[in-house]
XYZ file of C-alpha atoms in Angstrom:
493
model
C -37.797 -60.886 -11.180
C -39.587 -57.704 -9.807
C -39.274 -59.112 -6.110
C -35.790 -59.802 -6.639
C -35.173 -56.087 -7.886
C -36.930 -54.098 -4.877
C -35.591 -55.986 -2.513
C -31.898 -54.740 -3.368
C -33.045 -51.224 -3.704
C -31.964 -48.993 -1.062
C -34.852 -48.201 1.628
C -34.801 -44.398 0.472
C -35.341 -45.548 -2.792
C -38.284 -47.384 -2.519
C -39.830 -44.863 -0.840
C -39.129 -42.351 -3.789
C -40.894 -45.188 -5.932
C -43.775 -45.528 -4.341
C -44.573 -41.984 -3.519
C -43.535 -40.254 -6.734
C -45.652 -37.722 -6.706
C -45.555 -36.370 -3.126
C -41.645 -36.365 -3.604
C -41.624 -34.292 -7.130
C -44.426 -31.996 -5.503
C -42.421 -31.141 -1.577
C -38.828 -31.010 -3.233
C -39.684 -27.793 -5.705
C -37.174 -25.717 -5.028
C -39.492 -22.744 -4.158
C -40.660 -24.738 -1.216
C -39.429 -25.449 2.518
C -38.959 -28.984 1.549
C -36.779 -28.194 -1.338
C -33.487 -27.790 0.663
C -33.485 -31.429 0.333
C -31.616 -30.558 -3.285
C -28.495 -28.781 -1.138
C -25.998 -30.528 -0.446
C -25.844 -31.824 3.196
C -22.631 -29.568 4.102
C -25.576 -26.709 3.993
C -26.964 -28.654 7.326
C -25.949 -27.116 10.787
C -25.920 -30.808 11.851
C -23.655 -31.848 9.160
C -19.980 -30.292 9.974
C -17.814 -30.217 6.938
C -14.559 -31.857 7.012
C -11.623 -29.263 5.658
C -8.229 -30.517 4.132
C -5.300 -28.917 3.149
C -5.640 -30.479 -0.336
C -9.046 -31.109 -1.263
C -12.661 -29.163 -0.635
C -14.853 -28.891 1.825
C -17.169 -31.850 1.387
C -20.608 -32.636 2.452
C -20.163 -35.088 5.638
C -22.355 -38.645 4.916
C -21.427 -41.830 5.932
C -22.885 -45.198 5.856
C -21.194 -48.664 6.807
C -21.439 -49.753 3.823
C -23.052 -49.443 -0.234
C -24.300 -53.017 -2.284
C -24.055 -52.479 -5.893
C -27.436 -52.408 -7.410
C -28.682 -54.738 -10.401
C -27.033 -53.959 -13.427
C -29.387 -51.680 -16.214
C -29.296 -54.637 -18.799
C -30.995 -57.097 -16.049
C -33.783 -54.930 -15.535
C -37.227 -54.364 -17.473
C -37.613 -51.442 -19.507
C -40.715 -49.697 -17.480
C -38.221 -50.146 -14.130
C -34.745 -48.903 -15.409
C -36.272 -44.899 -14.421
C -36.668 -46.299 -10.939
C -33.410 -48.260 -10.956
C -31.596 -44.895 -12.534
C -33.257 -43.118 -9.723
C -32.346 -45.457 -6.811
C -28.237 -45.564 -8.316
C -28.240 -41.810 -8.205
C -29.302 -41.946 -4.608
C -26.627 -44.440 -3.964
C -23.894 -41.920 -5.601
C -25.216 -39.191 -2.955
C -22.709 -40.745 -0.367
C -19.507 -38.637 0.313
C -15.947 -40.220 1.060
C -13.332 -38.770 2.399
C -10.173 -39.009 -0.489
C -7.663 -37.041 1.815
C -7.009 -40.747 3.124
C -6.565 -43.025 0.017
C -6.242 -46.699 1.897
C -10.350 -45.499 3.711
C -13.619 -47.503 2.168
C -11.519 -48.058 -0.891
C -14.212 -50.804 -1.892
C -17.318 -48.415 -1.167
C -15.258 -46.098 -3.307
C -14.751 -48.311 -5.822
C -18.591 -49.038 -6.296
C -19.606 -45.422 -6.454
C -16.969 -45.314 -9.179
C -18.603 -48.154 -11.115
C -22.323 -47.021 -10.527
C -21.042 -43.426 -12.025
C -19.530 -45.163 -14.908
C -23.090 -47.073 -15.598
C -24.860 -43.738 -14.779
C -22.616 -42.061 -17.639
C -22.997 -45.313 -20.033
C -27.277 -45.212 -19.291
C -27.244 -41.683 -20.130
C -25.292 -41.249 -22.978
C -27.127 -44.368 -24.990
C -30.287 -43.908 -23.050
C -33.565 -43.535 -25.426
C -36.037 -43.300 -22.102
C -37.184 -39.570 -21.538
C -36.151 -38.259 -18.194
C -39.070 -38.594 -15.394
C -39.581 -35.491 -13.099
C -37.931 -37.705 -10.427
C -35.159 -38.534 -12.300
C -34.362 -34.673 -13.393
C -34.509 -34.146 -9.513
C -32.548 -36.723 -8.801
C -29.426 -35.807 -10.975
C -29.941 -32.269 -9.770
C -29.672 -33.372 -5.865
C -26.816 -35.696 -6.681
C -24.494 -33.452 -8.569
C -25.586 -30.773 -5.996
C -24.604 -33.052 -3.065
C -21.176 -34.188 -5.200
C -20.132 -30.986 -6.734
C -21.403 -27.789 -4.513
C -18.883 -27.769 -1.610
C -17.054 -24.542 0.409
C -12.904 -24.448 -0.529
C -10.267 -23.494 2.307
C -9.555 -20.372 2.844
C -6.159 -20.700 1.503
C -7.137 -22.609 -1.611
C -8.980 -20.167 -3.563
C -5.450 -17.724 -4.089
C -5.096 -15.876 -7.870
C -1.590 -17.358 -8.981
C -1.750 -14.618 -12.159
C 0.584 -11.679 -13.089
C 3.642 -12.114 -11.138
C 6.363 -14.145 -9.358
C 4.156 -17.139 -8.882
C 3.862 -17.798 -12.717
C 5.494 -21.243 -12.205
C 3.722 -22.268 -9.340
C 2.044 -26.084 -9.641
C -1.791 -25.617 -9.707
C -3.107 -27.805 -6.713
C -5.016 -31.040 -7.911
C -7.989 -32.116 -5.632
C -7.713 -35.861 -4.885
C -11.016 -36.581 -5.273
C -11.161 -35.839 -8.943
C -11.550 -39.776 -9.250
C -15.256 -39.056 -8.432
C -15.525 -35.338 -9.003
C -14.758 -36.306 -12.802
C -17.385 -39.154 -13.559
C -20.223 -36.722 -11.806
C -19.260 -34.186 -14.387
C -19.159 -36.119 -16.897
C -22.590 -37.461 -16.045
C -24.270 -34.022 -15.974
C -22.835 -32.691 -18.758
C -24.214 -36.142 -20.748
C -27.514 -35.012 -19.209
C -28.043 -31.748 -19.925
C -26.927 -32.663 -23.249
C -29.309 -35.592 -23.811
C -32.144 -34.887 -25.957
C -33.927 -36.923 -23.319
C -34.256 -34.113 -21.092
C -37.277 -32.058 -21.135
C -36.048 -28.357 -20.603
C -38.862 -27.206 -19.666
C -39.022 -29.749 -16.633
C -35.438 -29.249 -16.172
C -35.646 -25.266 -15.675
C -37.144 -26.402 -12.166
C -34.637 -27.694 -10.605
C -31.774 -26.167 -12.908
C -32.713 -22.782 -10.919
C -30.843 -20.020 -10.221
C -29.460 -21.355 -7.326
C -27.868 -24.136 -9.213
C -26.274 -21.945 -11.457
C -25.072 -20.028 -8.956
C -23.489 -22.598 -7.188
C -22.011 -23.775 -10.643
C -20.408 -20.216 -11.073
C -18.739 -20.037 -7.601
C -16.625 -23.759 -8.602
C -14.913 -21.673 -11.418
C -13.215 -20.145 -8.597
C -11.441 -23.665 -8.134
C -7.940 -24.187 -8.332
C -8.238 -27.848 -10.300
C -7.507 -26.995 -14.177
C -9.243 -30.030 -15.216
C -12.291 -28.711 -12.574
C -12.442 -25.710 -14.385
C -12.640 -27.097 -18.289
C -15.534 -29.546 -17.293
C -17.214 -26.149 -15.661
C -16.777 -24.005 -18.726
C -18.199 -26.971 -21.497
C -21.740 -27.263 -18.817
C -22.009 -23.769 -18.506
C -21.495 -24.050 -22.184
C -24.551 -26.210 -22.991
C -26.590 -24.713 -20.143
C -26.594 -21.453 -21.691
C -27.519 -23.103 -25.395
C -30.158 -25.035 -23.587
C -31.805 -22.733 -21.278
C -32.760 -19.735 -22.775
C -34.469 -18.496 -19.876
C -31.688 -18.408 -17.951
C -29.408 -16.515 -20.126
C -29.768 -13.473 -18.851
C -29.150 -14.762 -15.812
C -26.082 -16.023 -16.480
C -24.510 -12.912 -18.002
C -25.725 -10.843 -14.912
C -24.036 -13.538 -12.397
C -20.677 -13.582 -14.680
C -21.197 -9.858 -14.300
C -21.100 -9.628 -10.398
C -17.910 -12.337 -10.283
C -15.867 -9.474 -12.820
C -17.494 -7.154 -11.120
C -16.341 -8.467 -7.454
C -12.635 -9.409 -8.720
C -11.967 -5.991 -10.233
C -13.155 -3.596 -7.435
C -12.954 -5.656 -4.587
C -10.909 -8.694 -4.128
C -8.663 -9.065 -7.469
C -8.344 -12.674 -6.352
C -10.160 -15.457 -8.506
C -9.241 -18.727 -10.604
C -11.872 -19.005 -13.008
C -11.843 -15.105 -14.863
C -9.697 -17.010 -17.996
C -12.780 -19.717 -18.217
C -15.342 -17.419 -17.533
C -14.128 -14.780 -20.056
C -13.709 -17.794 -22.883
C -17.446 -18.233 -22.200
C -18.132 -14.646 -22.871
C -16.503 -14.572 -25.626
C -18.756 -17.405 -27.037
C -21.770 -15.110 -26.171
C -20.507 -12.074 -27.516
C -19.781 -14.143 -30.700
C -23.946 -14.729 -30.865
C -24.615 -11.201 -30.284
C -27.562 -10.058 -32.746
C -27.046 -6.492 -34.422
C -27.377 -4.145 -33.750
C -25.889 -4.074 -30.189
C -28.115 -3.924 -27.345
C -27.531 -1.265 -24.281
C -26.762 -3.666 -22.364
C -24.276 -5.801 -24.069
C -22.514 -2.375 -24.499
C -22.485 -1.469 -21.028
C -20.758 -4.920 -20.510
C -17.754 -3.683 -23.059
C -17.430 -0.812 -20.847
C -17.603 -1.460 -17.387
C -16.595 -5.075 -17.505
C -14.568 -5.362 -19.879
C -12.502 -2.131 -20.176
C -11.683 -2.338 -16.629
C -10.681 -5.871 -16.353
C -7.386 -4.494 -17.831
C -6.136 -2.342 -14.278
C -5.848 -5.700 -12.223
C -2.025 -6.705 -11.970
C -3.481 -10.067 -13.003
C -4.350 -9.514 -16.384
C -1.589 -11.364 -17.914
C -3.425 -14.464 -16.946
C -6.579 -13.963 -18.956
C -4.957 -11.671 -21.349
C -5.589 -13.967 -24.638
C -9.534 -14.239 -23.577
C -10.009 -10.939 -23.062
C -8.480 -9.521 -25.915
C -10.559 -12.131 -27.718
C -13.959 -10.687 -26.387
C -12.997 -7.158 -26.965
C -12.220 -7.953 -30.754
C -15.527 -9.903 -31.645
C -17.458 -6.265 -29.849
C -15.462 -4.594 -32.297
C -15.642 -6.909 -35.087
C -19.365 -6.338 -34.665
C -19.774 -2.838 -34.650
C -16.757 -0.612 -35.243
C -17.981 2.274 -33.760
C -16.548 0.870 -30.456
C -13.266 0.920 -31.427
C -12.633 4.647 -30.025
C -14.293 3.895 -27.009
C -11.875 0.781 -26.226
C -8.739 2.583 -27.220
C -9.756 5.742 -24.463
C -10.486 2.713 -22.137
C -6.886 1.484 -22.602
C -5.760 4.940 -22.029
C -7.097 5.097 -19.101
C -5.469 2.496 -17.623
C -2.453 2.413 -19.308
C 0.247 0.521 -16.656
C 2.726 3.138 -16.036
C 5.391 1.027 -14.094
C 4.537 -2.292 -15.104
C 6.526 -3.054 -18.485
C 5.300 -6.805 -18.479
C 1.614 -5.226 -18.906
C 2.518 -2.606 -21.358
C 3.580 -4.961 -23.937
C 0.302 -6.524 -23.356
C -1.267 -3.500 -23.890
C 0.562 -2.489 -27.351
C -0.231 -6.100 -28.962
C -4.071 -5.227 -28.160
C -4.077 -2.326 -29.056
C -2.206 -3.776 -32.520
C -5.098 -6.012 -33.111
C -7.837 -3.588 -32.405
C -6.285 -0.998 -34.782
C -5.935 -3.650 -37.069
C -9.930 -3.529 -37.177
C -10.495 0.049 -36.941
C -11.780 2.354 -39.543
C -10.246 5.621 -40.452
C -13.465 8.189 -38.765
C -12.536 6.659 -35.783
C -8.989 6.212 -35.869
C -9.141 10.386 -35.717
C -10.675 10.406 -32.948
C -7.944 8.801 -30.427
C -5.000 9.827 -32.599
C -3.732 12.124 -30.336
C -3.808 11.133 -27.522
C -2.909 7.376 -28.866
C 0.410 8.689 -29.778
C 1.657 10.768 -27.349
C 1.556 7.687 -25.487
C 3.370 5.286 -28.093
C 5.717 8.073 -28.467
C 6.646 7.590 -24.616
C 6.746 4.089 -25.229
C 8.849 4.209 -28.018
C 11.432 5.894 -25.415
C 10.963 3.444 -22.952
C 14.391 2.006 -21.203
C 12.904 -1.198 -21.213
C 14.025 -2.768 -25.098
C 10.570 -4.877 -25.171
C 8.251 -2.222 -24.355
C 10.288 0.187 -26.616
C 10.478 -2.619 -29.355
C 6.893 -3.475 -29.564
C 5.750 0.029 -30.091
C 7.828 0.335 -32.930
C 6.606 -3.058 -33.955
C 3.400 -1.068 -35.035
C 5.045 0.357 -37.971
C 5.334 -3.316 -39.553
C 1.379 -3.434 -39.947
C 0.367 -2.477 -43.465
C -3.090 -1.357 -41.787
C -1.624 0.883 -39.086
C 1.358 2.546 -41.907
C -2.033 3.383 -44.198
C -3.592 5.036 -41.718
C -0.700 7.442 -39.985
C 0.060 8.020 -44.238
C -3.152 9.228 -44.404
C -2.818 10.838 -41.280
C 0.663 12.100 -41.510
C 0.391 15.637 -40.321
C -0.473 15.420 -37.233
C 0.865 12.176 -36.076
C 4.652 12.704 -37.362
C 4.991 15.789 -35.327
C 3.682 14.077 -32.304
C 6.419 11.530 -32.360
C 9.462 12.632 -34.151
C 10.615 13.977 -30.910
C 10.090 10.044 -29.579
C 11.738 9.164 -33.087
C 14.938 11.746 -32.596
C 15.415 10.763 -28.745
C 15.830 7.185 -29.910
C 18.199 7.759 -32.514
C 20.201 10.251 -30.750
C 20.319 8.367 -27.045
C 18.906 4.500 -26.307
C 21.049 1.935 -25.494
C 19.606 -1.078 -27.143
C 20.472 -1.717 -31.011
C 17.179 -3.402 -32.232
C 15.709 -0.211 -30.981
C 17.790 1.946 -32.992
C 17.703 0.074 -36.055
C 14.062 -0.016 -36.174
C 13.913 3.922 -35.137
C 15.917 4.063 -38.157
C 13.532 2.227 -40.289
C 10.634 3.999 -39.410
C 12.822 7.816 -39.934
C 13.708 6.472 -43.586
C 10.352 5.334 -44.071
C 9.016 8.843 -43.127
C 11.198 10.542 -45.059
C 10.091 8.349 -47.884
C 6.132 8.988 -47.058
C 6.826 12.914 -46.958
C 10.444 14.383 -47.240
C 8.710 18.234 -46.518
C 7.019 17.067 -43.804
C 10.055 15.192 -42.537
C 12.541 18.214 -42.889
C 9.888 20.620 -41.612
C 8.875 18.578 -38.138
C 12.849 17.996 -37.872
C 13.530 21.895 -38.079
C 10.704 22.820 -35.663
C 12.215 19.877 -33.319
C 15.487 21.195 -33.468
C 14.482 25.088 -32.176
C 12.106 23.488 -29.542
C 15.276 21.713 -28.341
C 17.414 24.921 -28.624
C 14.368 26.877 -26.763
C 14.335 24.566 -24.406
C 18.342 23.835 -23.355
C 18.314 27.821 -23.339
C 15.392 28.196 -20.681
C 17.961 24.946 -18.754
C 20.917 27.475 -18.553
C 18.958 30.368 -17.677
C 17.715 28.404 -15.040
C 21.016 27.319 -14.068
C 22.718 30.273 -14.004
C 19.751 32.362 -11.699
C 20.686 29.617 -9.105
C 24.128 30.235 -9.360
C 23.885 34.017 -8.699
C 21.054 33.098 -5.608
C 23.822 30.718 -4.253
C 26.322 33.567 -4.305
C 24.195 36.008 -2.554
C 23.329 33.838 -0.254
C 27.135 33.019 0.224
C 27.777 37.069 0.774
C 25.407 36.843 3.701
C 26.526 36.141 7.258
C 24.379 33.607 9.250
C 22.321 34.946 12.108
C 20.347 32.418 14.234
C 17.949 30.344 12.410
C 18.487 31.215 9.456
C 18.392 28.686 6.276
C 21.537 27.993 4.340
C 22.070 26.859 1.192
C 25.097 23.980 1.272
C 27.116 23.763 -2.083
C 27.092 19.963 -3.172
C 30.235 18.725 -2.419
C-alpha cells in the first residue's frame, strides 16, 4: 500500500518527504532560501502574463497534473505527507483568460482544493512545520499577484456610482484557496506559534495590498482572514494597524485611488471596538490623523457608513473626543460639494447624539455658524438636513440649555429662510423650528429678532451709502474730458 502511494506522489514531493528537515530549516523566511515562499511571478525568469480582465499571475506550466490518492485511502501517519504533496500540486498556475485551455488540469486543481478544504476543516492531525509552510507557499503562489495598471481605479464619490465592478475569471480557483486558508488559520490544528514563521510580515503585507482589488467577493474573503489573523496573532497586531495606517495614509495624501478603504475601515472598526480604556496615545493619534482626514477625499461617500462607524465606537469610548472630531469636521467641511455635506450633517447628527454637554460648549460656535449657512443653502437637501437636527430630542436639550448663544447665531439663518428660499419643506420646517423657539424663550425670541432687524437696517443703510458715493464718482468722472490714456468709467448699458 505504501509503494503504491509514493509512487504517485509528485517527484518534488518526495523529496520534501524525505528531507523534512533540511526543507523546514533553508525555507525560513529570514534566509536566502526562503524566497522559495514568493510566488514565482517575483522570478526575473518567470514573466507574468497581464490581461485586461484578470491579474497578473505567476507563470508555471506543466503538461499535465494526475490526481493524487484520495485522503480516506491513505494511513493516518502518511495523510501530513499526502496533504503536503496535494498542496504542491495546487502550486500550478492556469491561465483563465482562455476558458476552453487545460480545462481538465483545471478541473483537478479544483477537486484537490475542494479535498484540501474538506481535510482541513474535519482534520484532527496537528499541522507539521512542513505543512504550515506548505499552505503558506501555496496561497502565496495562488493569491499574491501584481493587477494592471488600469484595474486598480477608485469607482467612489461621483459619476461612476453605477459602474459594474470587474469580476476576475479566475475566482473558480481564487475562491477554494481562500477558503482553504481561512479554514487553516482558523483550525485549532495550527500551532501559532509555528505559524508566526511563515505568517510574517511579508505575508501580511502582501495580504493588505489584494484589498486594493476590484473583485467584491475578493475583498469579503480578505476582510474575514485578516479578521482571524488579527484574533490569532497577537504579535502581529501592531503590525497590522501600522500597515492599515500607511494604505489610509497613502490614499489620503497621495493617490486618493484605492478599492479596499470600505473593507479595511470595517476591520478597524472591529479593533477600535476591542480598544481597552483608557485610550492609548496611539490609538488616539489614529482618530486624528487617520481618521479625521479620511473625510477631505471626494471619495468618501464610498466608505462613508464604515467610517462614521469607527469614529462613533472612539467616541462611544471616551467622550472627551467628541470636540476634537467635530473641529476635525470643521476643518474640512466640503464647501461646493452638496452630496458630501449631507454626509457630513448625518455624522455630525450621530456624534452629537453621543456628546455630553462640557463639550458640546466647546464647538458651539463655531458648529453653528456653519449649520446656520447650511440651513441657507440653495440646495433643498443640504438645507433640509440641517434643519433635520432640530427633530433630535438630544440635540433640542442641549441648544435649550444653551439657548443664548446659539439662537442669536442662527436666527439670521432662521429669518433668511423664512423671508427668501424657494423650496417649501424648507420653509415649513424653518417655521417649525421659529415656533418652537418662541415656545423655548419668547424674550429671547423677540429680543434676537429686534437686534436682527437693526443689523439689517445698519446694514442696507451702509448698501445705499455705498451706492450713492459711486454714483457721485461716476458723475465726476463724466464732467471730465478724456486726455490720452486715461481710464474711463463706462455706464452699464
Amino acid at each position: 500500500m505504501l509503494k503504491q502511494f509514493l509512487s504517485k506522489l509528485p517527484r518534488k514531493a518526495s523529496k520534501l518527504d524525505t528531507d523534512e528537515s533540511t526543507r523546514v530549516n533553508s525555507l525560513r523566511s529570514d534566509s536566502p532560501a526562503g524566497k522559495n515562499l514568493r510566488p514565482h511571478g517575483d522570478n526575473n525568469s518567470n514573466t507574468a502574463k497581464r490581461t485586461s480582465l484578470s491579474a497578473v499571475f505567476p507563470s508555471s506550466t506543466v503538461a499535465g497534473i494526475e490526481p493524487l490518492l484520495p485522503f480516506k485511502d491513505v494511513p493516518n501517519g502518511e495523510r501530513m505527507n499526502l496533504f503536503v504533496s496535494k498542496l504542491s500540486l495546487c502550486c500550478v498556475i492556469f491561465d483563465f483568460s482562455d476558458p476552453g485551455k487545460s480545462i481538465v488540469e483545471k478541473d483537478v486543481k479544483r477537486r484537490t482544493l475542494v479535498e484540501l478544504v474538506d481535510f482541513v476543516a474535519n482534520g484532527n492531525m496537528r499541522f507539521s512545520e512542513p505543512a504550515t509552510l506548505a499552505m503558506c507557499r501555496m496561497c502565496a503562489v495562488n493569491l499574491f499577484r501584481v493587477f494592471p495598471p488600469n484595474y486598480g481605479s477608485n469607482r467612489g464619490g461621483g459619476e461612476n456610482d453605477d459602474d459594474e465592478p470587474t469580476f476576475d475569471p479566475a475566482w473558480a480557483h481564487l475562491q477554494l484557496v481562500y477558503e482553504l486558508l481561512l479554514k487553516f488559520i482558523s483550525s485549532p490544528c495550527l500551532d501559532a506559534k509555528v505559524a508566526k514563521k511563515y505568517i510574517d510580515h511579508w505575508f501580511i503585507l502582501r495580504l493588505l495590498e489584494l484589498f486594493d482589488a476590484e473583485d467584491p467577493r475578493e475583498k469579503d474573503c480578505l476582510k474575514t482572514i485578516l479578521h482571524r489573523l488579527y484574533g490569532k496573532f497577537m504579535v502581529h497586531r501592531p503590525f497590522i494597524r501600522k500597515s492599515i495606517n500607511n494604505i489610509f495614509y497613502r490614499f489620503v495624501f497621495e493617490t486618493e485611488k484605492h478599492n479596499g478603504v470600505a473593507e479595511l475601515l470595517e476591520i478597524s472598526g472591529s479593533i477600535i471596538s476591542g480598544f481597552a480604556l483608557p485610550l492609548k496615545e496611539e490609538h488616539k493619534m489614529f482618530l486624528w490623523r487617520v481618521l479625521i482626514p479620511l473625510h477631505k477625499p471626494k471619495s468618501m461617500g464610498v466608505y462613508f457608513q464604515q467610517l462614521t462607524y469607527c469614529v462613533t465606537q472612539f467616541i462611544e469610548k471616551e467622550p472627551k473626543l467628541a470636540s476634537t472630531v467635530i473641529m476635525g469636521l470643521l476643518k474640512y467641511w466640503p464647501i461646493t460639494n452638496s452630496q458630501k455635506e449631507v454626509m457630513f450633517l448625518s455624522e455630525l447628527e450621530e456624534i452629537l447624539e453621543a456628546i455630553n454637554m462640557v463639550e458640546f460648549q466647546k464647538v458651539m460656535d463655531p458648529l453653528f455658524w456653519r449649520i446656520g449657512y447650511c440651513m441657507n443653502s440653495l440646495h433643498f437637501q443640504v438645507a433640509e438636513r440641517a434643519l433635520f437636527l432640530w427633530n433630535n430630542d438630544h440635540i433640542v436639550n442641549l441648544i435649550a440649555h444653551n439657548r443664548q448663544v446659539i439662537l442669536p447665531i442662527i436666527y439670521p439663518a432662521l429669518d433668511r429662510n423664512s423671508q427668501s428660499h424657494w423650496n417649501q419643506a424648507v420653509l415649513n420646517l424653518t417655521h417649525n423650528i421659529r415656533k418652537m423657539f418662541m415656545e423655548m424663550d419668547e424674550k429671547l425670541y423677540l429680543s434676537c429678532h429686534s437686534h436682527f432687524k437693526e443689523e439689517e437696517a445698519i446694514s442696507n443703510a451702509a448698501v445705499e451709502k455705498r451706492k450713492e458715493a459711486w454714483k457721485q464718482l461716476e458723475h465726476v468722472a463724466s464732467l471730465k474730458p478724456v486726455i490720452g490714456n486715461t481710464a474711463v468709467l463706462v455706464s452699464p448699458i
